[in-house]
Short mmCIF file of C-alpha atoms in Angstrom, two decimals:
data_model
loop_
_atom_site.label_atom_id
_atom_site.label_comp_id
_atom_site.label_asym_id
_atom_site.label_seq_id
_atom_site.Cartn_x
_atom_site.Cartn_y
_atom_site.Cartn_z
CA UNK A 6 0.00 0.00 0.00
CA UNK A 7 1.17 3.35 -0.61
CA UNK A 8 2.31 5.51 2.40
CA UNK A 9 2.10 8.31 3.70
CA UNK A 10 3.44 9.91 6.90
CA UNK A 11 1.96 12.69 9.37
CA UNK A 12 2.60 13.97 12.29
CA UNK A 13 0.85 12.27 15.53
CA UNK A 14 -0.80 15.47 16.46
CA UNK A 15 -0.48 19.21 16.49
CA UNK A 16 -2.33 22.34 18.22
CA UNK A 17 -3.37 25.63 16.94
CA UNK A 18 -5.19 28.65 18.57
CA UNK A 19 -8.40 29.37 17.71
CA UNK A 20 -8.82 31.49 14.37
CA UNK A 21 -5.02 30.86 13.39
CA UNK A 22 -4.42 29.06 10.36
CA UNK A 23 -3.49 25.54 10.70
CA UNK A 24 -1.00 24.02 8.20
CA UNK A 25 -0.72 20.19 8.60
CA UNK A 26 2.02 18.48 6.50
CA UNK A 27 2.04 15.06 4.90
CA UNK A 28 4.51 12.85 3.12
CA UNK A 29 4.24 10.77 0.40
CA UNK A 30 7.43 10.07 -1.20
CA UNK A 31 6.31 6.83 -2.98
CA UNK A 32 3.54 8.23 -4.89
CA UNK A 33 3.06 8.13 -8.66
CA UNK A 34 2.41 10.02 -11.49
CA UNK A 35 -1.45 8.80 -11.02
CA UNK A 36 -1.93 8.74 -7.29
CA UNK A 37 -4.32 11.39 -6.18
CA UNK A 38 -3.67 13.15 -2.53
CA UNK A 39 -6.62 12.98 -0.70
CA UNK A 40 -7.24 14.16 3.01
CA UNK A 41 -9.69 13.14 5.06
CA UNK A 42 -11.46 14.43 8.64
CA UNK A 43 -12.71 12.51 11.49
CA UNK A 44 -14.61 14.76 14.38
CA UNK A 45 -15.25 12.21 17.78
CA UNK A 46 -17.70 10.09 17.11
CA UNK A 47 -18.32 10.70 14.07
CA UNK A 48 -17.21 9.03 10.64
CA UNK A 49 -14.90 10.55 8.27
CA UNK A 50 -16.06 13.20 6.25
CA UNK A 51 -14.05 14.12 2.99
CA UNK A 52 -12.15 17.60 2.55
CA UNK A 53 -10.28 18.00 -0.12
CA UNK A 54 -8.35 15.85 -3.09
CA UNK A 55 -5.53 16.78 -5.73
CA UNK A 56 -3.43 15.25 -8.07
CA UNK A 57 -0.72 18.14 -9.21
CA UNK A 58 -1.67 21.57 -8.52
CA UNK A 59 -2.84 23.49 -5.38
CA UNK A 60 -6.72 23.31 -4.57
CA UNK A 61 -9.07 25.11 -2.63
CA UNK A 62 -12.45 24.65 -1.29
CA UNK A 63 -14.94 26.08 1.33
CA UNK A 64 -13.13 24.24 3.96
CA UNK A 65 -9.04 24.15 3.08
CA UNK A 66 -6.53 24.54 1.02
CA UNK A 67 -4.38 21.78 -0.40
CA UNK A 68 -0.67 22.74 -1.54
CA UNK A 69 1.35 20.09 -3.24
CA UNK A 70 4.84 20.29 -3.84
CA UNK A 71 5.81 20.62 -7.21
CA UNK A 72 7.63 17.14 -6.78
CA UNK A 73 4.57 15.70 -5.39
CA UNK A 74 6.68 14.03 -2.33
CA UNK A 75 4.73 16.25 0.15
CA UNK A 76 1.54 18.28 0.97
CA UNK A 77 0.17 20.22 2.93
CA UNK A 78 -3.47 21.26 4.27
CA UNK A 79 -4.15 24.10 5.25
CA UNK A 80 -7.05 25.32 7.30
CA UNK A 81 -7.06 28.86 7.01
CA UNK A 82 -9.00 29.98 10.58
CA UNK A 83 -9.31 26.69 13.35
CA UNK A 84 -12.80 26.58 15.02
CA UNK A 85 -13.01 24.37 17.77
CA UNK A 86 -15.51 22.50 15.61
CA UNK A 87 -11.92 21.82 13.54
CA UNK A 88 -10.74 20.03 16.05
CA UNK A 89 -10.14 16.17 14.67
CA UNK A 90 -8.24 13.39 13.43
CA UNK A 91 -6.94 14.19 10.18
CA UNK A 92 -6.06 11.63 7.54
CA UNK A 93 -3.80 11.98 4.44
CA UNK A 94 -4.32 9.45 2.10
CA UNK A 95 -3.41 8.17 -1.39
CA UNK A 96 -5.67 6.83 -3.38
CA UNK A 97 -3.73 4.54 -5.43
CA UNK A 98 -4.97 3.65 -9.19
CA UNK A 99 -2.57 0.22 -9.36
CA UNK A 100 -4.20 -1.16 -6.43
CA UNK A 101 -8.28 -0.21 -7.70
CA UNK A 102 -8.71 3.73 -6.74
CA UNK A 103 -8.77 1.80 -2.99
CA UNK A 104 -8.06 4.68 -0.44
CA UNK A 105 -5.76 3.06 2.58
CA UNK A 106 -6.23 4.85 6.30
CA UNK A 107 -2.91 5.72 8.19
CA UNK A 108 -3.13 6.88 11.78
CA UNK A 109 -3.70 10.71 10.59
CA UNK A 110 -2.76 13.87 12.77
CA UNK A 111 -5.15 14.52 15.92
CA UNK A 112 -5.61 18.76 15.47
CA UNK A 113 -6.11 20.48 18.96
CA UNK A 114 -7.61 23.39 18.24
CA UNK A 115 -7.44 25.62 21.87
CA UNK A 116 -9.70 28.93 22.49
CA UNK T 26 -30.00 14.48 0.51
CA UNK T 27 -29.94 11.79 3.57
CA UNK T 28 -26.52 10.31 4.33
CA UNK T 29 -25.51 7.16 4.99
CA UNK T 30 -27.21 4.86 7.30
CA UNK T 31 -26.34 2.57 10.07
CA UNK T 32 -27.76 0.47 12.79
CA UNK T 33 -27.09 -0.33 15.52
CA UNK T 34 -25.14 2.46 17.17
CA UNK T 35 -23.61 0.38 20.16
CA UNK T 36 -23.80 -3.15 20.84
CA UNK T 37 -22.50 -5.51 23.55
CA UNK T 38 -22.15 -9.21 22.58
CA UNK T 39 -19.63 -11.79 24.57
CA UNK T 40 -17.14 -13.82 22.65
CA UNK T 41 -18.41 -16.40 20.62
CA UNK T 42 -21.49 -14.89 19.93
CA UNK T 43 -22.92 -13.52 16.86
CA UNK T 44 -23.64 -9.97 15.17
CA UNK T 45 -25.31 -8.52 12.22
CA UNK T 46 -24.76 -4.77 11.34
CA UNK T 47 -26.69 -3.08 8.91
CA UNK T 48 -26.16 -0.09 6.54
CA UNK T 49 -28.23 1.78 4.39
CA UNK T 50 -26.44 3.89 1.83
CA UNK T 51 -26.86 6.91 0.17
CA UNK T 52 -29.68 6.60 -2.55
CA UNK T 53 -27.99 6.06 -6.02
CA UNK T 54 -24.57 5.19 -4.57
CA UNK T 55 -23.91 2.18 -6.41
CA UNK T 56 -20.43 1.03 -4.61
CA UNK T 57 -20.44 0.33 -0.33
CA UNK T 58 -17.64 0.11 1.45
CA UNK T 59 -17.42 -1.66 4.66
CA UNK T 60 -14.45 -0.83 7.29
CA UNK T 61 -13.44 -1.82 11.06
CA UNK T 62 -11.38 1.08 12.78
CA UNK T 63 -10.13 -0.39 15.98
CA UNK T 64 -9.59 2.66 18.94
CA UNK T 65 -6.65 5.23 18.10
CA UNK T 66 -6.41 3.74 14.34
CA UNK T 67 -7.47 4.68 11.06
CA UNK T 68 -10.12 2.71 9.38
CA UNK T 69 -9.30 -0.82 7.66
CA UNK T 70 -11.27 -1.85 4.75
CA UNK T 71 -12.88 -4.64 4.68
CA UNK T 72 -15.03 -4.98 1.59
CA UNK T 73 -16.12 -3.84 -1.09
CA UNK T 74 -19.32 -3.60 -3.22
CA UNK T 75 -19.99 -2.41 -6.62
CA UNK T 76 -24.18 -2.84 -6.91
CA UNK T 77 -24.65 -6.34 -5.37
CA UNK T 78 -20.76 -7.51 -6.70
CA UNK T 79 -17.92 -8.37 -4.49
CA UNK T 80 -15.19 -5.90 -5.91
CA UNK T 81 -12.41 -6.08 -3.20
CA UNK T 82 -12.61 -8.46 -0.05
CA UNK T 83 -8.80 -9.44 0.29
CA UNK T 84 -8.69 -7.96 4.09
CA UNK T 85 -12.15 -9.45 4.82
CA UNK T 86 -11.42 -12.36 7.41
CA UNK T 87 -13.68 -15.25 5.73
CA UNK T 88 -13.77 -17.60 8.44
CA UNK T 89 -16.18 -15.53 10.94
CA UNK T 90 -17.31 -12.43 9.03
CA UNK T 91 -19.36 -12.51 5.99
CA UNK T 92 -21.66 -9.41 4.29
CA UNK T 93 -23.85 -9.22 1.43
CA UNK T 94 -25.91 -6.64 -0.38
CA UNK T 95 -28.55 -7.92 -1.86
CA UNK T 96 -30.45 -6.04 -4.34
CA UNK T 97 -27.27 -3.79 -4.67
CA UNK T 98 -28.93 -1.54 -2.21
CA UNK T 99 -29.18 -1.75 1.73
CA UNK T 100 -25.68 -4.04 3.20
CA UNK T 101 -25.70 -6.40 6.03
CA UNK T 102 -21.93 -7.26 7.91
CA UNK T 103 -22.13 -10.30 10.15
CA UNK T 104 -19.57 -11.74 12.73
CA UNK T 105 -19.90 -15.30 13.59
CA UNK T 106 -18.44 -16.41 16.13
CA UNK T 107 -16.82 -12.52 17.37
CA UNK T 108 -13.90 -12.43 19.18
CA UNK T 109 -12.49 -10.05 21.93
CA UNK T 110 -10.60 -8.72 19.31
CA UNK T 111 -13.25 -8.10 17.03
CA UNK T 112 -14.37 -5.10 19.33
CA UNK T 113 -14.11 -1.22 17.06
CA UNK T 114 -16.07 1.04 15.31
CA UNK T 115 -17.45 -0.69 11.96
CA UNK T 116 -18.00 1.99 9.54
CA UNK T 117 -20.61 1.65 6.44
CA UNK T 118 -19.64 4.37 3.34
CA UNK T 119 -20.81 4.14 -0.22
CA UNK T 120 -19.94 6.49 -3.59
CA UNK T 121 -21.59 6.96 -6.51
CA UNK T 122 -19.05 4.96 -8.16
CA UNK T 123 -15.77 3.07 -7.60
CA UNK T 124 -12.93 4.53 -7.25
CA UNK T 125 -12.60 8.29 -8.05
CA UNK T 126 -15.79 9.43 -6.16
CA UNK T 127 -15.80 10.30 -2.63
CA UNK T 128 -16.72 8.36 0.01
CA UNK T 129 -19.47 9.32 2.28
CA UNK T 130 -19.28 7.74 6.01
CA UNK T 131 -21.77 6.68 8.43
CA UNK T 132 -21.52 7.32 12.00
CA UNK T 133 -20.98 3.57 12.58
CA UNK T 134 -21.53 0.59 15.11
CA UNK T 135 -19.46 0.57 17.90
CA UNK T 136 -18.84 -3.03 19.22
CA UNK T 137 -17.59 -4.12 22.42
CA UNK T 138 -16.92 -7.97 22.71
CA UNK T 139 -16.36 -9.43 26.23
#
């Protein structure tokens, strides 16, 4: 399966942006970089997906390195309601579009 | 547009006993997913449905669980006999279709086995 690696957790103050980074550095021309959001006790919800160039939506940012090793979401002001586990994940075309769960980065977001 | 299903919320079984989960998925998602997240883990999945077809099962353990979806709708997950090990969250998602779409979670079962 193809990896990725994040940190175990961070924390950011409320209305700061958050920038959580993720490594990928076996990932192919055809791997998309997905992240995924987990709120307690809740299932995940999506948040945002890219394959080569930086994309934005309602709720992050996703920057990709122009080598495609690395990337980075970016939550541009934490809410408490922010606070989760966050998952980066490649979803692999070789092995059926199948996304693969890591342990993810557990955001802390503090008033 | 309702999300995705599940039922039970919680359940308590002891070992050697059996369990049926049930998910309902969104309407007009023809691929489920089915996947056991044990506590402080990501998700593992365990199956795979495209309508009523098996599309990926490989980390499905065949000897106690089984799941079907008839009518390529609603999806049933059974363990038989559960172990203590067995106990996690088992999370129902589905997509519109394989692959590229996203995935849309339940809230999932959370099962204890003592």
């Amino acid at each position: 399966d193809a990896k990725t690696t994040q940190p175990n957790s961070m924390e950011s103050n409320e209305e700061e942006p958050v920038h959580l980074p993720c490594n990928h550095s076996t990932i192919s021309g055809t791997d998309y970089i997905h992240w995924y959001r987990q709120l307690p006790s809740q299932g995940p919800e999506y948040v945002i997906h890219g394959l080569t160039s930086n994309v934005n939506n309602r709720m992050a940012s996703l920057a990709i390195a122009e080598d495609r090793k690395s990337s980075t979401l970016i939550l541009h002001r934490a809410t408490l309601r922010d606070a989760a586990v966050y998952y980066c994940i490649l979803r692999v075309l070789a092995a059926g579009n199948k996304l693969t769960f890591g342990g993810g980065t557990r955001v802390l977001v503090k008033p | 547009e309702a999300g995705v299903a599940q039922s039970p919320r919680y359940k308590i079984i002891e070992k050697r006993q059996s369990v049926a989960f049930w998910c309902n998925p969104i309407s007009g998602h023809a691929t489920l997913y089915w996947y056991q997240q044990i506590l402080g883990q990501g998700p593992k999945l365990l199956i795979q449905f495209q309508n009523n077809g098996v599309v990926d099962d490989s980390q499905l353990p065949k000897d106690r669980f089984s799941a079907e979806r008839l009518k390529g709708v609603d999806s049933t997950l059974k363990i038989q006999p559960a172990k203590l090990e067995d106990s996690a969250v088992y999370l129902c998602a589905s997509s519109r279709l394989a692959g590229k779409e996203t995935q849309y979670f339940g809230p999932g079962t959370r099962l204890l086995v003592l």
